[in-house]
Amino acid sequence: MSGLNLLYVEDDARLAQDVAQLMAAEGNRLSWTASGEEGLKRAGTEAFDVVILDRMLPDLSGIEIVRRLRDAGIAAPVLMLSALGRAENRIEGLDAGVDDYMAKPFDPPELVARVRALQRRAAGQAHSAVILFGDLECHIKARTAHRRGRHLALSPKEFALFRYFMENAGEVVTREMLLRNVWNLSFDPQTNVIDVNVGRLRRKLEEGFDAPVLETIWGTGYRLVAA
């Protein structure tokens, strides 16, 4: 990881200093603010390779920050750090538009590796700005979805699902694949979060159109098909 421009929003000054030293040792530039409002402003107006975001801030929660960023169409990769590390906490963060979620305390080398992975993923997106399949369009940088030219209003998690289905169009996508690649979970939280989100996405993809595009493969998962 060389020469990345990072933003860290964290109200624990000592932890922020430790992370700043860790990232500097890797040759990166880290800007720090303890204010959620200031972090939101900077993330919305400056170009950062990765935003590292504490969840519990005194003035504006990390969840609210990432929701506002995604609503504004800002797609900078966000890694959330939080003492709240239960499955439901991670799911809430990922549903809000967070790209990765780490529980505190964390292993410093793992933090470096995850920031590196987020930057690589974001860099790869720039080479594939639009994915086309049938009458569907997935605009990666704009984080927008279209069918037959009609814009589909998707939430951040619905867009993440749509993008993953588009990247694997025509192939069977299992629940395990969705948990690992969309929710960043290595285990099944035993909730209906996948079914609910896929159901919402299906309605938005198919409502007002005559042909279905998202099939349920019973007992296995789902498959995106061309209309």
PDB file of N, CA and C in Angstrom, residues 39 41 44 86 92 117 140 151 179 223 226:
ATOM      1  N   GLY A  39     -15.761  15.389   9.369  1.00  0.00           N
ATOM      2  CA  GLY A  39     -15.435  14.236   8.538  1.00  0.00           C
ATOM      3  C   GLY A  39     -16.359  14.113   7.343  1.00  0.00           C
ATOM      4  N   LYS A  41     -17.999  16.570   5.905  1.00  0.00           N
ATOM      5  CA  LYS A  41     -17.681  17.660   4.980  1.00  0.00           C
ATOM      6  C   LYS A  41     -16.449  17.327   4.153  1.00  0.00           C
ATOM      7  N   GLY A  44     -16.901  14.565   1.626  1.00  0.00           N
ATOM      8  CA  GLY A  44     -17.757  14.976   0.522  1.00  0.00           C
ATOM      9  C   GLY A  44     -17.129  15.966  -0.431  1.00  0.00           C
ATOM     10  N   ARG A  86     -21.045  -7.137  16.982  1.00  0.00           N
ATOM     11  CA  ARG A  86     -21.979  -8.245  16.783  1.00  0.00           C
ATOM     12  C   ARG A  86     -22.455  -8.284  15.333  1.00  0.00           C
ATOM     13  N   GLU A  92     -25.970  -3.785   9.977  1.00  0.00           N
ATOM     14  CA  GLU A  92     -26.509  -2.420   9.906  1.00  0.00           C
ATOM     15  C   GLU A  92     -25.529  -1.492   9.189  1.00  0.00           C
ATOM     16  N   ALA A 117      -6.963  -3.739   0.512  1.00  0.00           N
ATOM     17  CA  ALA A 117      -7.955  -4.457  -0.299  1.00  0.00           C
ATOM     18  C   ALA A 117      -9.043  -3.513  -0.809  1.00  0.00           C
ATOM     19  N   ILE A 140     -21.033   1.774 -12.210  1.00  0.00           N
ATOM     20  CA  ILE A 140     -20.254   1.555 -10.995  1.00  0.00           C
ATOM     21  C   ILE A 140     -19.940   2.858 -10.276  1.00  0.00           C
ATOM     22  N   HIS A 151     -34.225   4.800 -14.810  1.00  0.00           N
ATOM     23  CA  HIS A 151     -33.438   4.780 -13.577  1.00  0.00           C
ATOM     24  C   HIS A 151     -34.192   4.030 -12.483  1.00  0.00           C
ATOM     25  N   LEU A 179     -23.420 -13.613   1.348  1.00  0.00           N
ATOM     26  CA  LEU A 179     -22.955 -13.285   2.695  1.00  0.00           C
ATOM     27  C   LEU A 179     -21.498 -12.854   2.676  1.00  0.00           C
ATOM     28  N   ARG A 223     -30.341 -16.300  -9.584  1.00  0.00           N
ATOM     29  CA  ARG A 223     -29.652 -16.141 -10.862  1.00  0.00           C
ATOM     30  C   ARG A 223     -30.275 -14.971 -11.621  1.00  0.00           C
ATOM     31  N   ALA A 226     -31.238 -12.631 -18.583  1.00  0.00           N
ATOM     32  CA  ALA A 226     -31.547 -11.571 -19.541  1.00  0.00           C
ATOM     33  C   ALA A 226     -33.015 -11.622 -19.909  1.00  0.00           C
TER      34      ALA A 226
END
